[in-house]
């Protein structure tokens, strides 16, 4: 996900919710990395709003700048360091300005951050945001403040996030935190700690409130949503149970979720998706590699056949049209041309609708960094990645072409980026469609016939 300037676009309902707070200090917050980080920034804004801060999208008027950082690949960290050196110039202009880093890079580097980046006043890990008011009080007294404690319980269940940079139609809801898998390449278990699931009643409450405020789509977020499990003395909720609970809120509330892990996604989840029209027919199912040998070194705990078996099962239960996307990593340790070919042939078998593609970036402290040599030369990693991207382009186009001539129910997200004469929204399968607006507006559902497409977008017209 790209750098995102989070603004203070509050709709009326949200202003009502927060009107008891009149913040005098200005917070500017910028988020990097995955959707969970963006969702966390909304929790942070909520915590700070209750402590006298209001948000601003203008960095120049900020009293406090927070960067919510990502550590997943080296270039994600590089971007943050570059951004920090630019932001430092604001400090020269306004000596009172405080700068803090939150999130996964803060957690990975801990106090080292303060040694490496002298202009940083505050370092806070993903489980310590409740402590922000205390930490800021320390900073106000001229000290540096750090809290990178990882919790086994924290889910921020009782905090109502302040929706930042929102289109007022779709919102993220965090349903769990952390990750108990140990994919050998991945820094997340170290930066986000142990997996824990959030109380389903608090998730339901948040989704209901969003629906009442006019939102029509929620995306349930977790690193591995299929292992969601919440127990009390009398009840137990699996991810399928949770999906059902949220689907029952209202037929006009669309439900999406991310990320599914191929080892954990169950038939029960697939059948729940089939049962409820408002659970979108779209699954993000990261493969990481098409080679069973590489998958084993990655400790993904499935092989190529298992992954393809899951794809077959998805299509058997939900039909050929179910949208499927992937994550793939090119050039993991010891990857040969043959392994790379296995990735390309896996893609040929599945014909994914979409994909997120990366080349391997060794992360300090991970099992792969400790056990294996990062031995694929950078130019080979890049060439393989380009081949993967080119193949995905072909498949995206092919899958999009299958939609031409058909009619889909679209949730309107807003105006198209290119023209205010056009609206845009997604199909159930998560494909973006652009169409002339007529008299419709965002938040409404319309039926759209697809007339043409590219690899990235569909174009159509509303059929009344
Ligand atoms: N929980 C999700 C992924 C979270 S990280 C899952 O299990 O699929 C998002 C993606 O970043 C991963 O799926 C992976 O493809 C990529 N990624 C993670 N670590 C990486 C690394 N060290 N180098 C390159 N890509 C990486
Ligand atoms: Fe990382 Fe694997 Fe957990 Fe995903 S499932 S966050 S890739 S360790
Ligand atoms: Fe990055 Fe942390 Fe998400 S490392 S991808 S922000 S969980």
Short mmCIF file of C-alpha atoms and ligand atoms in Angstrom, two decimals:
data_model
loop_
_atom_site.label_atom_id
_atom_site.label_comp_id
_atom_site.label_asym_id
_atom_site.label_seq_id
_atom_site.Cartn_x
_atom_site.Cartn_y
_atom_site.Cartn_z
CA UNK A 1 0.00 0.00 0.00
CA UNK A 2 1.38 3.38 -0.87
CA UNK A 3 2.16 6.32 1.34
CA UNK A 4 -1.03 7.91 2.47
CA UNK A 5 -1.65 11.34 3.90
CA UNK A 6 -4.40 10.87 6.37
CA UNK A 7 -6.80 13.74 6.54
CA UNK A 8 -9.47 14.82 8.89
CA UNK A 9 -12.51 14.19 6.74
CA UNK A 10 -15.16 13.64 9.34
CA UNK A 11 -18.71 13.23 8.24
CA UNK A 12 -21.52 14.67 10.32
CA UNK A 13 -22.20 11.49 12.25
CA UNK A 14 -18.61 11.19 13.30
CA UNK A 15 -18.47 14.80 14.39
CA UNK A 16 -21.44 14.04 16.64
CA UNK A 17 -19.57 11.11 18.13
CA UNK A 18 -16.55 13.23 18.87
CA UNK A 19 -18.01 16.64 19.53
CA UNK A 20 -17.21 16.53 23.24
CA UNK A 21 -13.55 16.92 22.39
CA UNK A 22 -12.15 20.15 21.13
CA UNK A 23 -8.53 19.44 20.43
CA UNK A 24 -6.16 22.35 20.70
CA UNK A 25 -3.04 20.53 19.57
CA UNK A 26 -2.62 19.33 16.03
CA UNK A 27 -1.64 15.79 15.12
CA UNK A 28 -0.36 14.88 11.67
CA UNK A 29 -0.21 11.12 11.11
CA UNK A 30 1.13 9.25 8.11
CA UNK A 31 0.78 5.49 7.65
CA UNK A 32 2.90 2.96 5.80
CA UNK A 33 2.56 -0.77 5.21
CA UNK A 34 -0.50 -2.98 5.39
CA UNK A 35 -4.16 -2.22 6.05
CA UNK A 36 -3.68 -3.17 9.69
CA UNK A 37 -1.33 -0.25 10.13
CA UNK A 38 -3.87 2.10 8.56
CA UNK A 39 -6.52 0.71 10.92
CA UNK A 40 -4.14 1.20 13.87
CA UNK A 41 -3.61 4.85 12.93
CA UNK A 42 -7.36 5.31 13.34
CA UNK A 43 -7.11 3.87 16.86
CA UNK A 44 -4.19 6.19 17.62
CA UNK A 45 -6.16 9.21 16.36
CA UNK A 46 -9.00 8.19 18.64
CA UNK A 47 -6.76 7.83 21.70
CA UNK A 48 -5.13 11.19 21.06
CA UNK A 49 -8.39 12.94 20.29
CA UNK A 50 -9.52 12.01 23.77
CA UNK A 51 -6.36 13.70 24.99
CA UNK A 52 -6.77 17.08 23.35
CA UNK A 53 -5.42 16.49 19.86
CA UNK A 54 -7.26 17.05 16.60
CA UNK A 55 -5.89 15.72 13.33
CA UNK A 56 -4.59 17.82 10.47
CA UNK A 57 -3.61 16.99 6.90
CA UNK A 58 -1.21 19.93 6.82
CA UNK A 59 2.17 18.93 8.19
CA UNK A 60 3.20 22.58 8.58
CA UNK A 61 0.62 23.29 11.27
CA UNK A 62 1.35 20.09 13.24
CA UNK A 63 2.49 20.07 16.90
CA UNK A 64 3.02 16.33 16.71
CA UNK A 65 4.01 14.25 13.69
CA UNK A 66 3.57 10.49 13.91
CA UNK A 67 4.76 8.02 11.30
CA UNK A 68 3.13 4.61 11.58
CA UNK A 69 5.84 2.48 10.03
CA UNK A 70 6.30 -0.86 8.28
CA UNK A 71 9.29 -3.21 8.48
CA UNK A 72 8.25 -5.88 6.00
CA UNK A 73 10.99 -5.19 3.43
CA UNK A 74 14.13 -3.09 3.51
CA UNK A 75 12.70 -0.53 1.06
CA UNK A 76 9.69 0.04 3.38
CA UNK A 77 12.15 1.08 6.11
CA UNK A 78 14.19 3.16 3.68
CA UNK A 79 11.13 5.21 2.77
CA UNK A 80 10.51 6.00 6.43
CA UNK A 81 14.11 7.11 6.97
CA UNK A 82 13.93 9.37 3.91
CA UNK A 83 10.66 10.81 5.11
CA UNK A 84 12.10 11.46 8.57
CA UNK A 85 15.00 13.44 7.19
CA UNK A 86 12.56 15.61 5.20
CA UNK A 87 10.30 16.11 8.22
CA UNK A 88 13.27 17.12 10.31
CA UNK A 89 13.35 20.44 8.44
CA UNK A 90 9.96 21.24 10.03
CA UNK A 91 11.64 20.89 13.40
CA UNK A 92 14.19 23.56 12.49
CA UNK A 93 11.31 25.92 11.74
CA UNK A 94 9.29 24.94 14.82
CA UNK A 95 11.50 23.79 17.74
CA UNK A 96 8.39 22.81 19.76
CA UNK A 97 7.42 20.20 17.17
CA UNK A 98 7.63 16.56 18.33
CA UNK A 99 8.19 13.61 16.02
CA UNK A 100 7.25 10.02 16.90
CA UNK A 101 7.52 6.67 15.15
CA UNK A 102 4.90 3.99 15.70
CA UNK A 103 4.31 0.54 14.28
CA UNK A 104 6.47 -2.30 13.09
CA UNK A 105 9.74 -0.50 12.42
CA UNK A 106 9.50 1.10 15.88
CA UNK A 107 9.00 -2.37 17.36
CA UNK A 108 11.86 -3.90 15.37
CA UNK A 109 14.43 -1.23 16.19
CA UNK A 110 13.25 -0.25 19.70
CA UNK A 111 15.64 2.17 21.43
CA UNK A 112 18.11 1.79 18.55
CA UNK A 113 15.75 4.07 16.64
CA UNK A 114 16.63 6.95 18.95
CA UNK A 115 20.34 6.34 18.41
CA UNK A 116 20.01 6.10 14.64
CA UNK A 117 17.53 8.92 14.05
CA UNK A 118 18.34 11.75 16.44
CA UNK A 119 15.31 13.91 15.61
CA UNK A 120 12.88 11.24 16.84
CA UNK A 121 11.33 11.97 20.27
CA UNK A 122 9.04 9.01 20.66
CA UNK A 123 9.10 5.29 19.75
CA UNK A 124 5.92 3.27 20.29
CA UNK A 125 5.22 -0.34 19.28
CA UNK A 126 1.85 -1.62 17.96
CA UNK A 127 0.57 -2.87 21.34
CA UNK A 128 1.45 0.25 23.37
CA UNK A 129 -0.79 2.93 21.88
CA UNK A 130 -2.88 3.29 25.04
CA UNK A 131 0.26 4.57 26.71
CA UNK A 132 0.65 7.42 24.19
CA UNK A 133 -0.77 10.15 26.48
CA UNK A 134 1.76 9.26 29.22
CA UNK A 135 4.60 8.99 26.75
CA UNK A 136 3.71 12.36 25.26
CA UNK A 137 3.70 13.90 28.73
CA UNK A 138 7.29 12.66 29.15
CA UNK A 139 8.22 14.09 25.78
CA UNK A 140 6.69 17.44 26.74
CA UNK A 141 9.09 17.49 29.69
CA UNK A 142 11.98 17.21 27.29
CA UNK A 143 12.67 13.47 27.59
CA UNK A 144 12.71 10.82 24.90
CA UNK A 145 10.01 8.20 25.41
CA UNK A 146 9.84 4.55 24.36
CA UNK A 147 7.28 1.79 24.86
CA UNK A 148 7.65 -1.32 22.72
CA UNK A 149 6.00 -3.78 25.08
CA UNK A 150 4.18 -6.53 23.15
CA UNK A 151 0.98 -7.74 24.76
CA UNK A 152 -0.79 -11.10 24.71
CA UNK A 153 -4.21 -9.52 25.23
CA UNK A 154 -4.40 -6.07 23.68
CA UNK A 155 -6.97 -5.82 20.84
CA UNK A 156 -8.10 -2.18 21.38
CA UNK A 157 -11.61 -3.69 21.34
CA UNK A 158 -13.23 -0.83 23.29
CA UNK A 159 -11.70 2.00 21.25
CA UNK A 160 -13.86 3.44 18.46
CA UNK A 161 -11.44 4.32 15.68
CA UNK A 162 -11.61 7.77 14.11
CA UNK A 163 -11.99 7.15 10.39
CA UNK A 164 -9.16 8.91 8.59
CA UNK A 165 -8.96 9.47 4.85
CA UNK A 166 -12.28 7.67 4.50
CA UNK A 167 -14.66 7.64 1.55
CA UNK A 168 -17.52 7.23 4.04
CA UNK A 169 -18.52 3.96 2.33
CA UNK A 170 -15.88 1.35 3.19
CA UNK A 171 -13.97 0.88 6.43
CA UNK A 172 -11.47 -1.54 7.95
CA UNK A 173 -12.18 -3.42 11.16
CA UNK A 174 -9.32 -5.12 12.93
CA UNK A 175 -10.51 -8.54 14.23
CA UNK A 176 -7.26 -9.92 15.57
CA UNK A 177 -3.66 -8.93 16.14
CA UNK A 178 -0.27 -10.61 15.87
CA UNK A 179 0.68 -13.84 14.14
CA UNK A 180 1.62 -17.28 15.46
CA UNK A 181 3.05 -18.55 12.19
CA UNK A 182 6.73 -18.45 11.59
CA UNK A 183 7.09 -18.01 7.86
CA UNK A 184 10.87 -17.94 7.70
CA UNK A 185 11.10 -14.73 5.62
CA UNK A 186 8.68 -12.70 7.73
CA UNK A 187 9.30 -10.04 10.37
CA UNK A 188 5.63 -9.72 11.44
CA UNK A 189 5.70 -12.27 14.32
CA UNK A 190 8.54 -10.20 15.81
CA UNK A 191 6.91 -6.81 15.31
CA UNK A 192 3.31 -7.68 16.15
CA UNK A 193 3.71 -10.46 18.70
CA UNK A 194 1.43 -13.38 19.52
CA UNK A 195 -1.88 -13.89 17.84
CA UNK A 196 -5.02 -12.85 19.73
CA UNK A 197 -8.63 -12.53 18.63
CA UNK A 198 -10.92 -9.65 19.44
CA UNK A 199 -14.29 -10.04 21.17
CA UNK A 200 -16.86 -10.74 18.39
CA UNK A 201 -19.47 -8.57 20.11
CA UNK A 202 -17.20 -5.53 19.95
CA UNK A 203 -16.58 -6.27 16.25
CA UNK A 204 -20.32 -6.56 15.64
CA UNK A 205 -20.93 -3.28 17.51
CA UNK A 206 -18.33 -1.45 15.45
CA UNK A 207 -19.77 -2.82 12.18
CA UNK A 208 -23.32 -1.86 13.20
CA UNK A 209 -22.24 1.66 14.09
CA UNK A 210 -20.51 2.00 10.74
CA UNK A 211 -23.64 0.82 8.94
CA UNK A 212 -25.75 3.33 10.87
CA UNK A 213 -23.31 6.09 9.84
CA UNK A 214 -23.81 5.22 6.16
CA UNK A 215 -20.91 2.84 5.57
CA UNK A 216 -21.80 -0.08 3.27
CA UNK A 217 -18.66 -2.20 3.29
CA UNK A 218 -16.36 -3.48 6.02
CA UNK A 219 -13.11 -5.37 5.58
CA UNK A 220 -12.25 -7.65 8.50
CA UNK A 221 -8.51 -7.56 9.05
CA UNK A 222 -5.98 -9.96 10.49
CA UNK A 223 -2.65 -11.50 9.43
CA UNK A 224 -4.35 -14.89 9.32
CA UNK A 225 -8.10 -14.41 9.64
CA UNK A 226 -8.88 -18.12 9.30
CA UNK A 227 -7.29 -18.82 12.65
CA UNK A 228 -9.63 -16.34 14.38
CA UNK A 229 -10.88 -18.04 17.54
CA UNK A 230 -12.60 -16.41 20.47
CA UNK A 231 -13.82 -18.28 23.52
CA UNK A 232 -15.71 -17.34 26.64
CA UNK A 233 -16.99 -19.73 29.30
CA UNK A 234 -20.18 -20.33 27.34
CA UNK A 235 -19.39 -19.56 23.72
CA UNK A 236 -16.89 -20.09 20.98
CA UNK A 237 -16.55 -18.22 17.69
CA UNK A 238 -14.54 -19.43 14.70
CA UNK A 239 -13.90 -17.15 11.73
CA UNK A 240 -16.89 -18.69 9.92
CA UNK A 241 -19.09 -17.92 12.95
CA UNK A 242 -17.82 -14.34 13.02
CA UNK A 243 -18.43 -13.88 9.29
CA UNK A 244 -22.00 -15.04 9.75
CA UNK A 245 -22.57 -12.72 12.68
CA UNK A 246 -21.40 -9.69 10.70
CA UNK A 247 -23.27 -10.78 7.54
CA UNK A 248 -26.51 -10.83 9.53
CA UNK A 249 -26.22 -7.13 10.51
CA UNK A 250 -27.81 -6.02 7.22
CA UNK A 251 -28.00 -7.45 3.68
CA UNK A 252 -26.73 -4.10 2.34
CA UNK A 253 -23.53 -4.27 4.37
CA UNK A 254 -20.84 -5.90 2.26
CA UNK A 255 -18.20 -7.93 4.02
CA UNK A 256 -14.65 -8.51 2.85
CA UNK A 257 -11.71 -9.98 4.74
CA UNK A 258 -7.94 -10.29 4.53
CA UNK A 259 -5.62 -12.22 4.81
CA UNK A 260 -6.44 -15.89 4.41
CA UNK A 261 -3.74 -18.49 4.91
CA UNK A 262 -3.95 -21.52 2.59
CA UNK A 263 -3.29 -23.90 5.49
CA UNK A 264 -6.19 -22.58 7.58
CA UNK A 265 -9.03 -21.59 5.24
CA UNK A 266 -11.82 -24.10 5.81
CA UNK A 267 -14.79 -25.40 3.83
CA UNK A 268 -16.94 -23.94 6.61
CA UNK A 269 -15.70 -20.45 5.68
CA UNK A 270 -16.33 -21.13 1.98
CA UNK A 271 -19.85 -22.39 2.66
CA UNK A 272 -20.58 -19.35 4.85
CA UNK A 273 -19.45 -17.13 1.97
CA UNK A 274 -21.79 -19.04 -0.35
CA UNK A 275 -24.70 -18.78 2.06
CA UNK A 276 -24.64 -14.97 2.39
CA UNK A 277 -24.82 -12.77 -0.71
CA UNK A 278 -23.30 -9.85 1.20
CA UNK A 279 -20.05 -11.72 1.94
CA UNK A 280 -18.01 -10.86 -1.14
CA UNK A 281 -16.82 -13.60 -3.46
CA UNK A 282 -13.21 -12.65 -3.24
CA UNK A 283 -10.32 -14.32 -1.46
CA UNK A 284 -6.79 -13.04 -1.03
CA UNK A 285 -4.79 -16.25 -0.73
CA UNK A 286 -1.03 -15.60 -0.67
CA UNK A 287 0.92 -18.40 -2.32
CA UNK A 288 4.46 -16.98 -1.80
CA UNK A 289 5.93 -19.59 -4.20
CA UNK A 290 4.83 -22.36 -6.57
CA UNK A 291 7.72 -24.65 -5.63
CA UNK A 292 7.11 -27.17 -2.85
CA UNK A 293 10.82 -27.15 -1.98
CA UNK A 294 10.82 -23.36 -1.50
CA UNK A 295 7.50 -23.45 0.39
CA UNK A 296 9.11 -25.83 2.85
CA UNK A 297 12.12 -23.55 3.35
CA UNK A 298 9.66 -20.70 3.84
CA UNK A 299 7.91 -22.78 6.52
CA UNK A 300 4.53 -22.09 4.96
CA UNK A 301 3.42 -25.62 6.07
CA UNK A 302 1.64 -26.41 2.76
CA UNK A 303 2.98 -27.52 -0.59
CA UNK A 304 2.10 -26.73 -4.18
CA UNK A 305 -0.52 -29.53 -4.35
CA UNK A 306 -2.23 -28.38 -1.14
CA UNK A 307 -2.40 -24.81 -2.44
CA UNK A 308 -3.85 -25.92 -5.78
CA UNK A 309 -6.29 -28.19 -3.92
CA UNK A 310 -7.56 -25.12 -2.02
CA UNK A 311 -8.01 -23.23 -5.30
CA UNK A 312 -10.03 -26.16 -6.70
CA UNK A 313 -12.15 -26.24 -3.56
CA UNK A 314 -12.84 -22.47 -3.71
CA UNK A 315 -13.96 -22.80 -7.33
CA UNK A 316 -16.03 -25.91 -6.61
CA UNK A 317 -17.93 -24.23 -3.79
CA UNK A 318 -18.01 -20.59 -4.93
CA UNK A 319 -17.77 -20.97 -8.69
CA UNK A 320 -15.19 -20.02 -11.35
CA UNK A 321 -15.95 -16.33 -10.97
CA UNK A 322 -14.85 -16.04 -7.33
CA UNK A 323 -12.07 -13.42 -7.32
CA UNK A 324 -8.71 -14.78 -6.14
CA UNK A 325 -5.54 -12.77 -5.58
CA UNK A 326 -2.08 -13.71 -4.35
CA UNK A 327 1.17 -12.57 -2.82
CA UNK A 328 4.30 -14.02 -4.42
CA UNK A 329 7.96 -13.61 -3.52
CA UNK A 330 10.63 -13.92 -6.23
CA UNK A 331 14.17 -15.01 -5.44
CA UNK A 332 13.88 -16.50 -1.96
CA UNK A 333 17.08 -18.17 -0.68
CA UNK A 334 18.32 -21.02 -2.94
CA UNK A 335 15.54 -20.47 -5.51
CA UNK A 336 16.56 -22.06 -8.84
CA UNK A 337 15.21 -21.40 -12.33
CA UNK A 338 13.20 -24.59 -11.94
CA UNK A 339 11.61 -23.34 -8.70
CA UNK A 340 10.82 -20.06 -10.45
CA UNK A 341 9.20 -21.97 -13.33
CA UNK A 342 7.05 -23.74 -10.71
CA UNK A 343 5.79 -20.32 -9.59
CA UNK A 344 4.95 -19.36 -13.16
CA UNK A 345 3.11 -22.64 -13.82
CA UNK A 346 1.19 -22.27 -10.56
CA UNK A 347 0.05 -18.89 -11.82
CA UNK A 348 -0.94 -20.47 -15.17
CA UNK A 349 -3.05 -23.05 -13.36
CA UNK A 350 -4.87 -20.57 -11.13
CA UNK A 351 -5.11 -17.50 -13.39
CA UNK A 352 -5.30 -15.08 -10.47
CA UNK A 353 -7.40 -11.94 -10.84
CA UNK A 354 -4.78 -9.83 -9.14
CA UNK A 355 -1.52 -10.10 -7.22
CA UNK A 356 0.96 -8.38 -4.93
CA UNK A 357 4.46 -9.28 -6.06
CA UNK A 358 7.78 -8.70 -4.34
CA UNK A 359 11.36 -9.80 -4.51
CA UNK A 360 12.88 -11.28 -1.39
CA UNK A 361 14.34 -8.85 1.10
CA UNK A 362 16.22 -10.41 4.00
CA UNK A 363 14.97 -9.18 7.38
CA UNK A 364 17.41 -9.26 10.32
CA UNK A 365 16.51 -11.75 13.05
CA UNK A 366 14.07 -13.82 10.99
CA UNK A 367 14.54 -17.61 10.73
CA UNK A 368 15.55 -17.28 7.05
CA UNK A 369 18.19 -14.66 7.88
CA UNK A 370 19.62 -16.98 10.54
CA UNK A 371 19.49 -20.25 8.58
CA UNK A 372 19.83 -19.54 4.87
CA UNK A 373 22.05 -17.48 2.67
CA UNK A 374 20.35 -14.73 0.67
CA UNK A 375 22.10 -16.14 -2.41
CA UNK A 376 19.98 -15.15 -5.42
CA UNK A 377 21.70 -12.17 -7.09
CA UNK A 378 19.62 -8.99 -7.13
CA UNK A 379 19.44 -8.82 -10.94
CA UNK A 380 18.09 -12.39 -11.02
CA UNK A 381 15.49 -11.58 -8.33
CA UNK A 382 14.38 -8.56 -10.33
CA UNK A 383 14.23 -10.43 -13.64
CA UNK A 384 12.14 -13.19 -12.07
CA UNK A 385 9.87 -10.64 -10.43
CA UNK A 386 9.35 -8.93 -13.78
CA UNK A 387 8.39 -12.25 -15.35
CA UNK A 388 5.88 -12.83 -12.57
CA UNK A 389 4.44 -9.32 -12.99
CA UNK A 390 4.17 -9.72 -16.78
CA UNK A 391 2.31 -13.00 -16.35
CA UNK A 392 -0.04 -11.46 -13.81
CA UNK A 393 -0.82 -8.63 -16.25
CA UNK A 394 -1.86 -11.21 -18.87
CA UNK A 395 -4.01 -13.10 -16.40
CA UNK A 396 -5.64 -9.97 -14.97
CA UNK A 397 -6.61 -8.93 -18.49
CA UNK A 398 -7.90 -12.39 -19.33
CA UNK A 399 -9.96 -12.60 -16.13
CA UNK A 400 -11.32 -9.09 -16.67
CA UNK A 401 -12.29 -9.91 -20.25
CA UNK A 402 -14.53 -12.68 -18.90
CA UNK A 403 -16.72 -9.99 -17.31
CA UNK A 404 -17.44 -8.05 -20.54
CA UNK A 405 -21.13 -8.18 -21.47
CA UNK A 406 -22.21 -9.26 -17.97
CA UNK A 407 -24.07 -7.24 -15.34
CA UNK A 408 -22.67 -6.80 -11.80
CA UNK A 409 -23.96 -5.20 -8.63
CA UNK A 410 -21.59 -2.38 -7.74
CA UNK A 411 -21.25 -0.47 -4.50
CA UNK A 412 -20.45 3.12 -5.50
CA UNK A 413 -17.31 4.34 -3.69
CA UNK A 414 -17.16 7.83 -5.19
CA UNK A 415 -16.07 9.77 -8.25
CA UNK A 416 -13.61 8.24 -10.66
CA UNK A 417 -10.08 9.65 -10.37
CA UNK A 418 -10.03 10.70 -14.02
CA UNK A 419 -13.39 12.45 -14.40
CA UNK A 420 -16.08 13.79 -12.08
CA UNK A 421 -18.61 12.79 -14.76
CA UNK A 422 -17.88 9.17 -13.83
CA UNK A 423 -18.39 7.15 -10.66
CA UNK A 424 -16.44 4.12 -9.55
CA UNK A 425 -17.04 1.12 -7.36
CA UNK A 426 -16.24 -2.56 -7.04
CA UNK A 427 -17.83 -5.79 -8.05
CA UNK A 428 -18.31 -8.48 -5.48
CA UNK A 429 -15.07 -10.02 -6.86
CA UNK A 430 -13.20 -6.79 -5.98
CA UNK A 431 -12.81 -5.53 -9.55
CA UNK A 432 -12.90 -1.75 -9.94
CA UNK A 433 -15.51 -0.48 -12.42
CA UNK A 434 -15.88 3.05 -13.84
CA UNK A 435 -19.23 4.21 -15.29
CA UNK A 436 -21.14 7.43 -16.14
CA UNK A 437 -22.78 8.80 -13.01
CA UNK A 438 -26.37 9.54 -14.10
CA UNK A 439 -28.11 10.66 -10.90
CA UNK A 440 -26.48 8.15 -8.56
CA UNK A 441 -24.20 8.85 -5.61
CA UNK A 442 -21.67 7.14 -3.41
CA UNK A 443 -22.91 4.53 -0.96
CA UNK A 444 -25.64 3.35 -3.36
CA UNK A 445 -25.78 0.00 -5.11
CA UNK A 446 -26.26 -0.06 -8.88
CA UNK A 447 -26.31 -2.73 -11.57
CA UNK A 448 -23.65 -2.10 -14.17
CA UNK A 449 -23.14 -3.83 -17.51
CA UNK A 450 -19.45 -4.19 -18.37
CA UNK A 451 -18.61 -2.84 -21.83
CA UNK A 452 -14.81 -2.97 -21.96
CA UNK A 453 -11.75 -3.52 -19.79
CA UNK A 454 -8.02 -3.19 -19.30
CA UNK A 455 -5.87 -5.34 -16.97
CA UNK A 456 -6.61 -2.87 -14.16
CA UNK A 457 -10.17 -1.56 -14.63
CA UNK A 458 -13.56 -2.38 -16.07
CA UNK A 459 -15.74 0.19 -17.84
CA UNK A 460 -19.48 -0.05 -17.97
CA UNK A 461 -22.90 1.59 -17.86
CA UNK A 462 -25.65 1.54 -15.29
CA UNK A 463 -28.65 -0.58 -16.26
CA UNK A 464 -31.67 0.78 -14.41
N1 LIG B 1 -0.11 -12.43 6.77
C1 LIG B 1 -0.02 -12.38 5.38
C2 LIG B 1 1.09 -11.54 4.83
C3 LIG B 1 1.60 -10.36 5.53
S1 LIG B 1 3.01 -9.61 4.84
C4 LIG B 1 0.16 -13.79 4.90
O1 LIG B 1 0.47 -14.67 5.61
O2 LIG B 1 0.07 -14.00 3.71
C5 LIG B 1 2.50 -9.27 3.18
C6 LIG B 1 3.34 -9.91 2.13
O3 LIG B 1 4.63 -9.37 2.12
C7 LIG B 1 3.57 -11.39 2.32
O4 LIG B 1 2.49 -12.17 1.90
C8 LIG B 1 4.80 -11.63 1.49
O5 LIG B 1 4.47 -11.96 0.15
C9 LIG B 1 5.53 -10.31 1.53
N2 LIG B 1 6.74 -10.40 2.35
C10 LIG B 1 6.81 -10.66 3.67
N3 LIG B 1 8.11 -10.69 4.07
C11 LIG B 1 8.86 -10.44 2.96
C12 LIG B 1 10.26 -10.35 2.73
N4 LIG B 1 11.15 -10.55 3.69
N5 LIG B 1 10.67 -10.07 1.47
C13 LIG B 1 9.78 -9.87 0.47
N6 LIG B 1 8.46 -9.95 0.64
C14 LIG B 1 7.99 -10.25 1.87
FE1 LIG B 2 4.16 -13.30 8.17
FE2 LIG B 2 3.50 -15.78 7.68
FE3 LIG B 2 2.36 -14.49 9.71
FE4 LIG B 2 1.76 -13.83 7.22
S1 LIG B 2 1.31 -15.79 8.20
S2 LIG B 2 2.25 -12.45 8.88
S3 LIG B 2 3.67 -14.14 6.14
S4 LIG B 2 4.51 -15.06 9.54
FE1 LIG B 3 4.37 -3.91 7.56
FE2 LIG B 3 3.83 -4.44 10.04
FE3 LIG B 3 1.95 -4.61 8.25
S1 LIG B 3 5.67 -5.00 8.98
S2 LIG B 3 3.04 -5.19 6.41
S3 LIG B 3 2.98 -2.79 8.83
S4 LIG B 3 2.16 -5.87 10.05
#
